[in-house]
Coordinates of C-alpha atoms and ligand atoms in Angstrom, one line a residue:
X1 CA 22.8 -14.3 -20.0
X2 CA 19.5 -14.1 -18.3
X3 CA 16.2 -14.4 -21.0
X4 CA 14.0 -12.3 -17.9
X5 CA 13.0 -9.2 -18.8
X6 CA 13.7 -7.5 -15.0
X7 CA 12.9 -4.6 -13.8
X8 CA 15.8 -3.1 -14.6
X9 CA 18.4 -3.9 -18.2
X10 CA 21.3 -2.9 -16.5
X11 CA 21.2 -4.5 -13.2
X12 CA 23.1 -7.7 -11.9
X13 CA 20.2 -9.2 -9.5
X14 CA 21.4 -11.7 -6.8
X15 CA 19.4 -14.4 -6.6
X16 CA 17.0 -15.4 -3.6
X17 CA 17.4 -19.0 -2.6
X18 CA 16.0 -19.6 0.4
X19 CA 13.9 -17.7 3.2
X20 CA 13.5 -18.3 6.5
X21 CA 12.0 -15.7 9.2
X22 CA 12.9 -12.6 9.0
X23 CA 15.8 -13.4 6.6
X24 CA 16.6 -14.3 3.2
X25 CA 19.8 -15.8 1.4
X26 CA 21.1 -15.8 -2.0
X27 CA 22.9 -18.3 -4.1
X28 CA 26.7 -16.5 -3.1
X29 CA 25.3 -17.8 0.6
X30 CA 25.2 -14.1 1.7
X31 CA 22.2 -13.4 4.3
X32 CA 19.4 -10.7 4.2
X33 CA 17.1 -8.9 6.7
X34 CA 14.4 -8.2 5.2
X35 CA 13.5 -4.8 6.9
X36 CA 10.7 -4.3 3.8
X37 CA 9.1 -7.4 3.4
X38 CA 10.0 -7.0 -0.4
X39 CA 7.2 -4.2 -0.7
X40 CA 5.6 -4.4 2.2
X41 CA 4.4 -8.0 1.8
X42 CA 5.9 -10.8 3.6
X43 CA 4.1 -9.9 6.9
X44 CA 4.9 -13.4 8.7
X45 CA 8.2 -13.6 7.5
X46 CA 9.6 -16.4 5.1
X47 CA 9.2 -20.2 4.9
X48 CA 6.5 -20.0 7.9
X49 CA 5.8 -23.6 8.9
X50 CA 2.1 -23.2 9.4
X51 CA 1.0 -21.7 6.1
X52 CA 3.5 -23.9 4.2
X53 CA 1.4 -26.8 5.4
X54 CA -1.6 -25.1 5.0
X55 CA -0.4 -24.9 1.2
X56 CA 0.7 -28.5 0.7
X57 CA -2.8 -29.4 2.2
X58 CA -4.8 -27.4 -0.4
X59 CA -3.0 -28.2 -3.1
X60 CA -3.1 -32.2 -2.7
X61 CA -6.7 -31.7 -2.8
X62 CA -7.1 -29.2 -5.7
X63 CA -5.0 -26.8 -7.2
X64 CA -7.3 -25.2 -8.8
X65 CA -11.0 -24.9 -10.4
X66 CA -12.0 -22.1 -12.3
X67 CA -14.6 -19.7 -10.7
X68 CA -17.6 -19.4 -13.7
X69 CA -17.8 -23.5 -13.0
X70 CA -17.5 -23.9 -8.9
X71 CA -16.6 -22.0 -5.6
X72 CA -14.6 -23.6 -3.4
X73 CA -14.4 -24.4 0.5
X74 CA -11.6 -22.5 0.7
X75 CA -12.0 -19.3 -0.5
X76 CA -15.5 -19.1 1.0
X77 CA -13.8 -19.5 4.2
X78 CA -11.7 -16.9 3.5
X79 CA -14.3 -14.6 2.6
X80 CA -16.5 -15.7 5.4
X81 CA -12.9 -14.7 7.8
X82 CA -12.3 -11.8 5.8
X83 CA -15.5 -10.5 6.5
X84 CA -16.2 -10.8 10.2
X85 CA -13.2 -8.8 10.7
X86 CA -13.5 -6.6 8.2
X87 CA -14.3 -2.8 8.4
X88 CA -18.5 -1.9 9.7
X89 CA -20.5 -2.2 6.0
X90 CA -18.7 -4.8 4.6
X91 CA -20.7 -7.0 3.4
X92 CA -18.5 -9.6 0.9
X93 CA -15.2 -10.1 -0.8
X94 CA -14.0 -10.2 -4.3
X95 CA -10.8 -12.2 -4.6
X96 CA -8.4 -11.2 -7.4
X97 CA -4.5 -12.0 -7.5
X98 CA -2.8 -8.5 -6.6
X99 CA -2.8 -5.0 -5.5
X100 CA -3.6 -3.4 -9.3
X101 CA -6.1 -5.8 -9.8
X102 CA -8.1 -5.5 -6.5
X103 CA -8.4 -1.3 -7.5
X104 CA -9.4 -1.8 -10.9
X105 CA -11.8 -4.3 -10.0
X106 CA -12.7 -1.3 -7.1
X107 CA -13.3 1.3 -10.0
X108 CA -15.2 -1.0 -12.3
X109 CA -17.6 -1.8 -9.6
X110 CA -18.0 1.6 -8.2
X111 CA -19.0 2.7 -11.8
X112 CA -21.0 -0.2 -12.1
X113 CA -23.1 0.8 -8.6
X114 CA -24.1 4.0 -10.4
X115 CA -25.5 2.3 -13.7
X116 CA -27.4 -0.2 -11.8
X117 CA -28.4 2.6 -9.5
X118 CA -30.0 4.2 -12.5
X119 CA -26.8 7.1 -12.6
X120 CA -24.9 6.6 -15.8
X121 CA -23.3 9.8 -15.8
X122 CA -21.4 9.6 -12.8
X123 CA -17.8 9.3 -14.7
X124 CA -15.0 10.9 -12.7
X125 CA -12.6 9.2 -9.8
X126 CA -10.8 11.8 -7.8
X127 CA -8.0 11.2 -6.1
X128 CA -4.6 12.9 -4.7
X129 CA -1.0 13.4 -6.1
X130 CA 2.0 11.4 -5.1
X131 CA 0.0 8.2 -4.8
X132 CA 0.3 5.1 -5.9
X133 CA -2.3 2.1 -6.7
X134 CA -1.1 0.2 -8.9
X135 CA 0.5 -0.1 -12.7
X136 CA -2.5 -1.7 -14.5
X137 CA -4.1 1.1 -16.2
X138 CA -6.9 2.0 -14.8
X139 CA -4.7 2.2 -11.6
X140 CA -2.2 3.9 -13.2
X141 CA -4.4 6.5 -14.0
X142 CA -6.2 7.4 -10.7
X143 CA -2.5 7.4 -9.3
X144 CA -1.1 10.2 -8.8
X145 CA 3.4 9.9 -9.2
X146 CA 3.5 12.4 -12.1
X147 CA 6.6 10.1 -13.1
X148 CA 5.3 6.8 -13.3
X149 CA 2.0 8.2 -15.4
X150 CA 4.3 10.3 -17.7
X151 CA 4.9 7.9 -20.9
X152 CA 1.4 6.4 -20.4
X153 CA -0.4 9.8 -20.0
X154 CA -1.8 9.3 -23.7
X155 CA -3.2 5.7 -22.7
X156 CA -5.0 6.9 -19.3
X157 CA -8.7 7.7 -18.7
X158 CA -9.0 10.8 -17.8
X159 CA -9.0 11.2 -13.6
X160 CA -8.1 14.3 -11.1
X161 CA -6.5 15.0 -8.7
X162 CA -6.2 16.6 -5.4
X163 CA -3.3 17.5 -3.1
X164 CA -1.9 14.3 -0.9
X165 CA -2.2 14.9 2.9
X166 CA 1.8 15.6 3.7
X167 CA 2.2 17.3 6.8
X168 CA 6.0 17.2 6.5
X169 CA 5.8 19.2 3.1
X170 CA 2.3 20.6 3.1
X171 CA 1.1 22.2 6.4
X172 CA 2.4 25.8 6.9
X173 CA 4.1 26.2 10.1
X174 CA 1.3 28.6 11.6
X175 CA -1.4 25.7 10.7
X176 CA -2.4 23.5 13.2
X177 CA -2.5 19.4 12.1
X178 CA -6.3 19.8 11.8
X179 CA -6.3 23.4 10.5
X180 CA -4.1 21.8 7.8
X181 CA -6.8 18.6 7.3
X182 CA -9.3 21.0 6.8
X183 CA -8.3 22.7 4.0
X184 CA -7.3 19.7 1.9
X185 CA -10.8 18.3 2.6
X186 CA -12.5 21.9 1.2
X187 CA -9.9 21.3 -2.1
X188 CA -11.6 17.9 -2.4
X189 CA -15.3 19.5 -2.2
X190 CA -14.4 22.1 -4.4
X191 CA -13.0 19.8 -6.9
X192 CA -16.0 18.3 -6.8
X193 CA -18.2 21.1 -7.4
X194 CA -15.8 22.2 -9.5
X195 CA -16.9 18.3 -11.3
X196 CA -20.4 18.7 -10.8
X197 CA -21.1 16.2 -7.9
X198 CA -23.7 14.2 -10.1
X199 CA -20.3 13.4 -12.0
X200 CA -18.2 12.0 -9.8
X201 CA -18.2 8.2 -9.1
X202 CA -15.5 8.1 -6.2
X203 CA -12.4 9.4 -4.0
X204 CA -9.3 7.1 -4.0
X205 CA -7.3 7.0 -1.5
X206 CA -4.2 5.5 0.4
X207 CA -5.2 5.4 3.8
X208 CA -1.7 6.3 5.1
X209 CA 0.3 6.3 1.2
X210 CA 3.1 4.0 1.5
X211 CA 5.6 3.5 -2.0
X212 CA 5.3 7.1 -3.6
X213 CA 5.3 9.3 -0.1
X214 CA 7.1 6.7 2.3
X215 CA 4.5 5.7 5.2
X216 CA 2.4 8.8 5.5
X217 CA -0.5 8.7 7.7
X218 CA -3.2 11.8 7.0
X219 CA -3.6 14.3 9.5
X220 CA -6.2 13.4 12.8
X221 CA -9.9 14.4 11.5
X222 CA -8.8 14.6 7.9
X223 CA -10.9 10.9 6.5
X224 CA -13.6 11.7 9.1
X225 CA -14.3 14.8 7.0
X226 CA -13.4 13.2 3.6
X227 CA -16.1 10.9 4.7
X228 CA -18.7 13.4 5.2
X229 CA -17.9 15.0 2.2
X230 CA -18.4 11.7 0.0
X231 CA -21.6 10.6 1.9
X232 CA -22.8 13.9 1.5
X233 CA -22.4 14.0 -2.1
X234 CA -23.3 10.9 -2.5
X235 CA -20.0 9.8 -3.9
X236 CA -18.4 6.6 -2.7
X237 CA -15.1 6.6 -0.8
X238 CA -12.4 3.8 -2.2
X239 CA -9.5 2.9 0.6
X240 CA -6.3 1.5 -1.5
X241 CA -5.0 -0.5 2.0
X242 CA -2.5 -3.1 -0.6
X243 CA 0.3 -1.9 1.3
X244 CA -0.7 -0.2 4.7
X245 CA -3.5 -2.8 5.4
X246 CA -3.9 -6.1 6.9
X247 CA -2.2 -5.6 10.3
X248 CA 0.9 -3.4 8.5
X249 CA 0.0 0.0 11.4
X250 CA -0.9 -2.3 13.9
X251 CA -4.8 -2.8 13.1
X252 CA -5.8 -5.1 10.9
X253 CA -7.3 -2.3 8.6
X254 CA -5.8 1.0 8.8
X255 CA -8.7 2.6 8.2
X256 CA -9.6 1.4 12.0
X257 CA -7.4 4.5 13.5
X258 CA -8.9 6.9 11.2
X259 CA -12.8 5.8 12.7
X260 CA -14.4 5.5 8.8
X261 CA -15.5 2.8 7.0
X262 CA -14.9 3.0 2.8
X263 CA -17.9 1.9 0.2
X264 CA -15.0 -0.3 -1.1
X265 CA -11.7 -0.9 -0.1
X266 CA -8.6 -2.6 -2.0
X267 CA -6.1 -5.0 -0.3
X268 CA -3.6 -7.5 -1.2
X269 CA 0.4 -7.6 -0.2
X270 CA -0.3 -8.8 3.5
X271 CA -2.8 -10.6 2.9
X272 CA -1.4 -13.7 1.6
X273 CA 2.0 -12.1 3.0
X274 CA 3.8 -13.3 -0.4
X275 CA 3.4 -17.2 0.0
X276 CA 1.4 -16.7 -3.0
X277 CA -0.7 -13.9 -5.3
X278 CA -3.4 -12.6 -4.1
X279 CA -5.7 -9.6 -3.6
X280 CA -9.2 -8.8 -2.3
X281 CA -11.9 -6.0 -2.7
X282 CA -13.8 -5.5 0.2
X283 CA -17.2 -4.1 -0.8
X284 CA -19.8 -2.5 1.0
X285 CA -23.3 -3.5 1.6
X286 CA -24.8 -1.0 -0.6
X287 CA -22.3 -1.7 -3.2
X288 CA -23.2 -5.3 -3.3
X289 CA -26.9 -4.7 -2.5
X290 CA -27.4 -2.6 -6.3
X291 CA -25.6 -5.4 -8.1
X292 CA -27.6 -7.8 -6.6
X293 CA -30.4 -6.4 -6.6
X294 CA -29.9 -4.8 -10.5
X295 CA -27.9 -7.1 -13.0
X296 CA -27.0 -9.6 -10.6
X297 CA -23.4 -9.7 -12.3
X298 CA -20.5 -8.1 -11.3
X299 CA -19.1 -7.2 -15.4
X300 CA -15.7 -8.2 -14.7
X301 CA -13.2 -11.3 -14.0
X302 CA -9.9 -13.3 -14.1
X303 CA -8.6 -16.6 -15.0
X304 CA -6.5 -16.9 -11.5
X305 CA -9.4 -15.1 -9.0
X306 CA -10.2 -16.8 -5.7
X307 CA -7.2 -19.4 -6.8
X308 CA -7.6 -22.1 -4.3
X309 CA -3.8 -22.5 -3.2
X310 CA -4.0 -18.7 -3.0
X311 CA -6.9 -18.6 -0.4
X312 CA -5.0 -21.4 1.3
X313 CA -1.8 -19.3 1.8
X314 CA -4.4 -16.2 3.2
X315 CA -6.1 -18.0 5.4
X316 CA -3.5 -19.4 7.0
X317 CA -1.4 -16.4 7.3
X318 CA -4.4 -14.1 8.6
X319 CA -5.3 -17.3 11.0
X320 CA -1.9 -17.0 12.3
X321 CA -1.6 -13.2 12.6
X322 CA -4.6 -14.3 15.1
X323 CA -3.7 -17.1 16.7
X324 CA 0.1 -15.1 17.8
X325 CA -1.5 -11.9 18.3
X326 CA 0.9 -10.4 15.9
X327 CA -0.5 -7.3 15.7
X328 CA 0.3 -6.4 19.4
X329 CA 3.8 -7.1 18.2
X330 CA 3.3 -4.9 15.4
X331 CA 2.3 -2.3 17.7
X332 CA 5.0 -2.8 20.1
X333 CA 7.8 -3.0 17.9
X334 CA 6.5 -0.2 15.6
X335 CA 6.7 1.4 18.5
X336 CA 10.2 0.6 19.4
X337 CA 11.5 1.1 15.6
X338 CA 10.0 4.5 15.5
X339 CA 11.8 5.4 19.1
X340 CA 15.3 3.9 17.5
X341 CA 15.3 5.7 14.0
X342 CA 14.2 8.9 16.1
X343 CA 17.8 8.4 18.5
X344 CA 19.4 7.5 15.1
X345 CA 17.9 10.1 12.6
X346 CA 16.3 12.8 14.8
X347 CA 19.5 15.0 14.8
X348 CA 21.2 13.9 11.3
X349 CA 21.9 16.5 8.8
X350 CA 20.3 15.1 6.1
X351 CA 17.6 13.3 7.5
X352 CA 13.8 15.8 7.0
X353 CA 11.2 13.5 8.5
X354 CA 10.8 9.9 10.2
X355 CA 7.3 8.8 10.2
X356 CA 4.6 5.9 9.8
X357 CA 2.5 3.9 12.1
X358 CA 3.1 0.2 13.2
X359 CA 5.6 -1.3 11.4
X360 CA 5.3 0.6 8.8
X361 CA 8.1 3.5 8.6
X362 CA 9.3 6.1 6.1
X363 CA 13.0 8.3 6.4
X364 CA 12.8 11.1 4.1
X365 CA 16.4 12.0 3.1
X366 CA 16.6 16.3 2.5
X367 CA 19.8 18.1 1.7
X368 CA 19.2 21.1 4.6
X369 CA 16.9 20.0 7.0
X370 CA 16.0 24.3 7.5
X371 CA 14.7 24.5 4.1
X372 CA 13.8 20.7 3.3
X373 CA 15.2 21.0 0.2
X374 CA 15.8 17.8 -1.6
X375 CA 19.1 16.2 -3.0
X376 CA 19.6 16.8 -6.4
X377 CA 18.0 13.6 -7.9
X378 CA 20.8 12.9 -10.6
X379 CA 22.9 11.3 -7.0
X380 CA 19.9 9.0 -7.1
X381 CA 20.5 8.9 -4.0
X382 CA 17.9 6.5 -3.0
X383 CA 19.2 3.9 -5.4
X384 CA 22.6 4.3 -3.2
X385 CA 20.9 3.7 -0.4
X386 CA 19.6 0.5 -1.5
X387 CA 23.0 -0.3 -2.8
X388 CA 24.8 0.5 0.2
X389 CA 22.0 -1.5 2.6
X390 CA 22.5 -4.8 0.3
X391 CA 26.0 -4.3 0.7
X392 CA 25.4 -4.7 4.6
X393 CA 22.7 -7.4 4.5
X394 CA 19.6 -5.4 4.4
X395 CA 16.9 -4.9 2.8
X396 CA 15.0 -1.9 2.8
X397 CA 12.6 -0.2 -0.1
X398 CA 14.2 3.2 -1.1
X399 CA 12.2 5.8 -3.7
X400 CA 13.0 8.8 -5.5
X401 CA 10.6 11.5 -6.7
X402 CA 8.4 12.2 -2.8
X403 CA 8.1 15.6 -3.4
X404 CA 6.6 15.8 -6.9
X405 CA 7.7 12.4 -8.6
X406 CA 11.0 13.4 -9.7
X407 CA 12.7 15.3 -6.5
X408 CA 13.4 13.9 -2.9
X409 CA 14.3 10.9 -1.8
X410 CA 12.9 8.3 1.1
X411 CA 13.2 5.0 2.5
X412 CA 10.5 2.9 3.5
X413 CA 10.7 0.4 6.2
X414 CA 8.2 -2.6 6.2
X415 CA 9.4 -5.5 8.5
X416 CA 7.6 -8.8 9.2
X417 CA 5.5 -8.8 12.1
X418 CA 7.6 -11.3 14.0
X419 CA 10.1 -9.2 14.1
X420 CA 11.8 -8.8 17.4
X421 CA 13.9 -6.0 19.4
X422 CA 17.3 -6.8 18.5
X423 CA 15.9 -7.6 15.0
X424 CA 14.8 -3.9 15.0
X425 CA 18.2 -2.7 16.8
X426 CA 19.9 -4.4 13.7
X427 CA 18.1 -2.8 11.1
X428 CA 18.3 0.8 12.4
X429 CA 22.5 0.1 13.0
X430 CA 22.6 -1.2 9.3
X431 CA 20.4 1.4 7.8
X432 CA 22.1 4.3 9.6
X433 CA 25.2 3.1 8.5
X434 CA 24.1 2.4 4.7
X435 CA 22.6 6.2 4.4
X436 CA 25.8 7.5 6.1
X437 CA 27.9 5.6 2.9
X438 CA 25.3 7.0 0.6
X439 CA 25.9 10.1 1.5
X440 CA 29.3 10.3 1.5
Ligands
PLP501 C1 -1.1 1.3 -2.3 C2 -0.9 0.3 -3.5 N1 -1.9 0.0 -4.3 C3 -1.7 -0.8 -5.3 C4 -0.5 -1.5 -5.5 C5 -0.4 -2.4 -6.7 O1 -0.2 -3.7 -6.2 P1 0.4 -4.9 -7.1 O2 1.8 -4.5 -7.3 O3 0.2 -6.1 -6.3 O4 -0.3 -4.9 -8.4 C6 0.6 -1.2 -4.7 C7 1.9 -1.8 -4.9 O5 2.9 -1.4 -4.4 C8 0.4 -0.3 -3.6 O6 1.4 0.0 -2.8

């Protein structure tokens, strides 16, 4: 009997033995795409030859060195790479070890910006329902899956929220996409008069909201104007790209495609592509400037930030990602993906929506595609789904609860970046084929 506490009591878990491209075997010897990347992280793939040395390198040198005594060469490389290609503003890096970490570290030093700026009683973070940015709790809280905040609600500081930007479910059918964009961004400013704008410390955000929605991009126009309503306010604007970013819709940030730059922006998952934990703030040059110009210390920290074996792993994956030019691949495959689950999907009864950018897709499963109206989520049909793709080698990242946390049902599709065509081909077949057994 296993001694883990997993995920889930009840479940049998195969176990992963070995990785290898865009595969993965367990210990039965039976073989795995990996049309997820676990959670959107293993962007080059498993056991990748060049950050495994890369590793070994680092970590015959030093393993590790803790950051209140030294900095290291490698993780000021990384932040030195991290930088030059990161979004206009950005002025220097905070490493952490994850997705939840990178946001809370976000929120603490957005609310530290306002003391040092002289502004203690900026207090509130806005930001939308039916995200997700992480399970830490001040992560928790500024997410916004009414499911996965319900038993902690008690243990949450208090945060708002707006509506998410869900064309699929939220635009009425005489609105045009930037009609639609429009409004939500009037909800946000009159949330925040609603606040008192000398109360607010930021809007969070998933620039295209990935786990709880299933690879949503916003409407065009609708961050421009998020943008102008922050700056205007004076409020800062905080990008949660752990899952879409790093190359995942085919720019290295997805912010890129939306044409605005965040005051701080969270990223983790692809950035070290799972060869090891690791996560990164991205913060702005105004942001760093009232720090260091006020306290000169950032009031936070972990044992494991900036871990050299970590940066190692990053810098080699993001050096390769260059080096192939990965991300036209991510372009033209997420092109080709979205083209095959449209033959496969666009005319299936029970299929509402295919959407996403890059390689970085989302299937939302409906009972009567005239009415969008969602299974009945006792099926748990997404958990079938899953079942059903395993049982055919596949490996995709089903989720219940799009619509409101509890009802609808999608599938998320996250492969590596070196995926190929007939790669592609082969997960659409499989997936088709897994949602047609789920559903019957
Ligand atoms: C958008 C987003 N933010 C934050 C997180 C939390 O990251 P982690 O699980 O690495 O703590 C996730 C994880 O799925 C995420 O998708």
């Amino acid at each position: 009997m296993t001694k883990i506490l997993h995920r889930r009591i009840d479940h049998d878990y195969p176990a992963a033995v070995r990785g290898e491209g865009v595969r993965l075997w367990d210990a039965d010897g039976r073989e795995y795409i990996d049309a997820s990347g676990g959670a959107a992280v293993s962007c080059l793939g498993h056991g990748h030859p060049d950050v495994l040395a890369a590793m070994h390198k680092q970590i015959d040198a030093l393993a590790y060195a803790h950051t209140s005594f030294f900095t290291t060469p490698v993780a000021e490389e990384l932040g030195d790479d991290l930088v030059a290609n990161a979004p206009p503003g950005t002025s220097h890096v905070y490493l952490v070890s994850g997705g939840s970490e990178a946001v809370e570290a976000a929120l603490k030093l957005a609310r530290q910006y306002f003391v040092e700026r002289g502004e203690p009683a900026r207090r509130h973070f806005i930001a939308r329902r039916q995200s997700y940015h992480g399970n830490t709790l001040g992560a928790l809280a500024v997410g916004g899956n009414a499911w996965r905040r319900k038993q902690f609600a008690p243990l949450l500081i208090e945060a708002h929220h707006v509506s998410p930007c869900y064309a699929y479910r939220g635009r009425a059918s005489d609105e045009t996409p930037e009609a639609y964009g429009e409004r939500l961004a009037r909800e946000l400013e009159a949330k925040i008069e609603e606040l008192g704008p000398a109360t607010v410390i930021a809007f969070v955000a998933e620039t295209v909201v990935g786990a709880t929605l299933g690879a949503v991009p916003a409407v065009p126009n609708y961050f421009r104007r998020v943008r102008e309503i922050c700056d205007r306010h004076g409020i800062l604007l905080i990008l949660d790209e752990v899952m879409c970013g790093m190359g995942r819709t085919g720019t290295l940030h997805a912010c890129e495609q939306e044409g605005v730059s965040p005051d701080l922006m969270a990223v983790a998952k692809g950035l070290g592509g799972g060869y090891a934990p690791i996560g990164a703030v991205l913060v702005g040059g105004k942001v760093f400037d009232a720090v260091a110009q006020g306290s000169a210390l950032f009031q936070h920290g972990h044992t494991y930030m900036g871990h050299p074996l970590a940066c190692a792993a990053a810098l080699a994956v993001q050096q390769v990602i260059r080096r192939d030019d990965l991300l036209a691949n991510v372009r033209a495959q997420g092109a080709h993906l979205a083209r095959r689950l449209n033959e496969r999907f666009g005319n299936h009864p029970f299929v509402g929506d295919v959407r996403g950018r890059g390689l970085f897709m989302g299937v939302e499963l409906v009972a009567d595609r005239g009415t969008k109206e969602p299974f009945d989520p006792a099926l748990k049909l997404n958990a079938q789904v899953k079942r059903e793709a395993m049982a055919r080698g596949l490996m995709v990242y089903p989720t219940g609860g799009t619509l409101d946390g509890e009802r609808g049902d999608h599938i998320l599709l996250a492969p590596p970046f070196i995926a190929d065509a007939a790669v592609i081909d082969t997960i659409v077949e499989r997936l088709g084929d897994a949602i047609d057994a789920a559903l019957n």
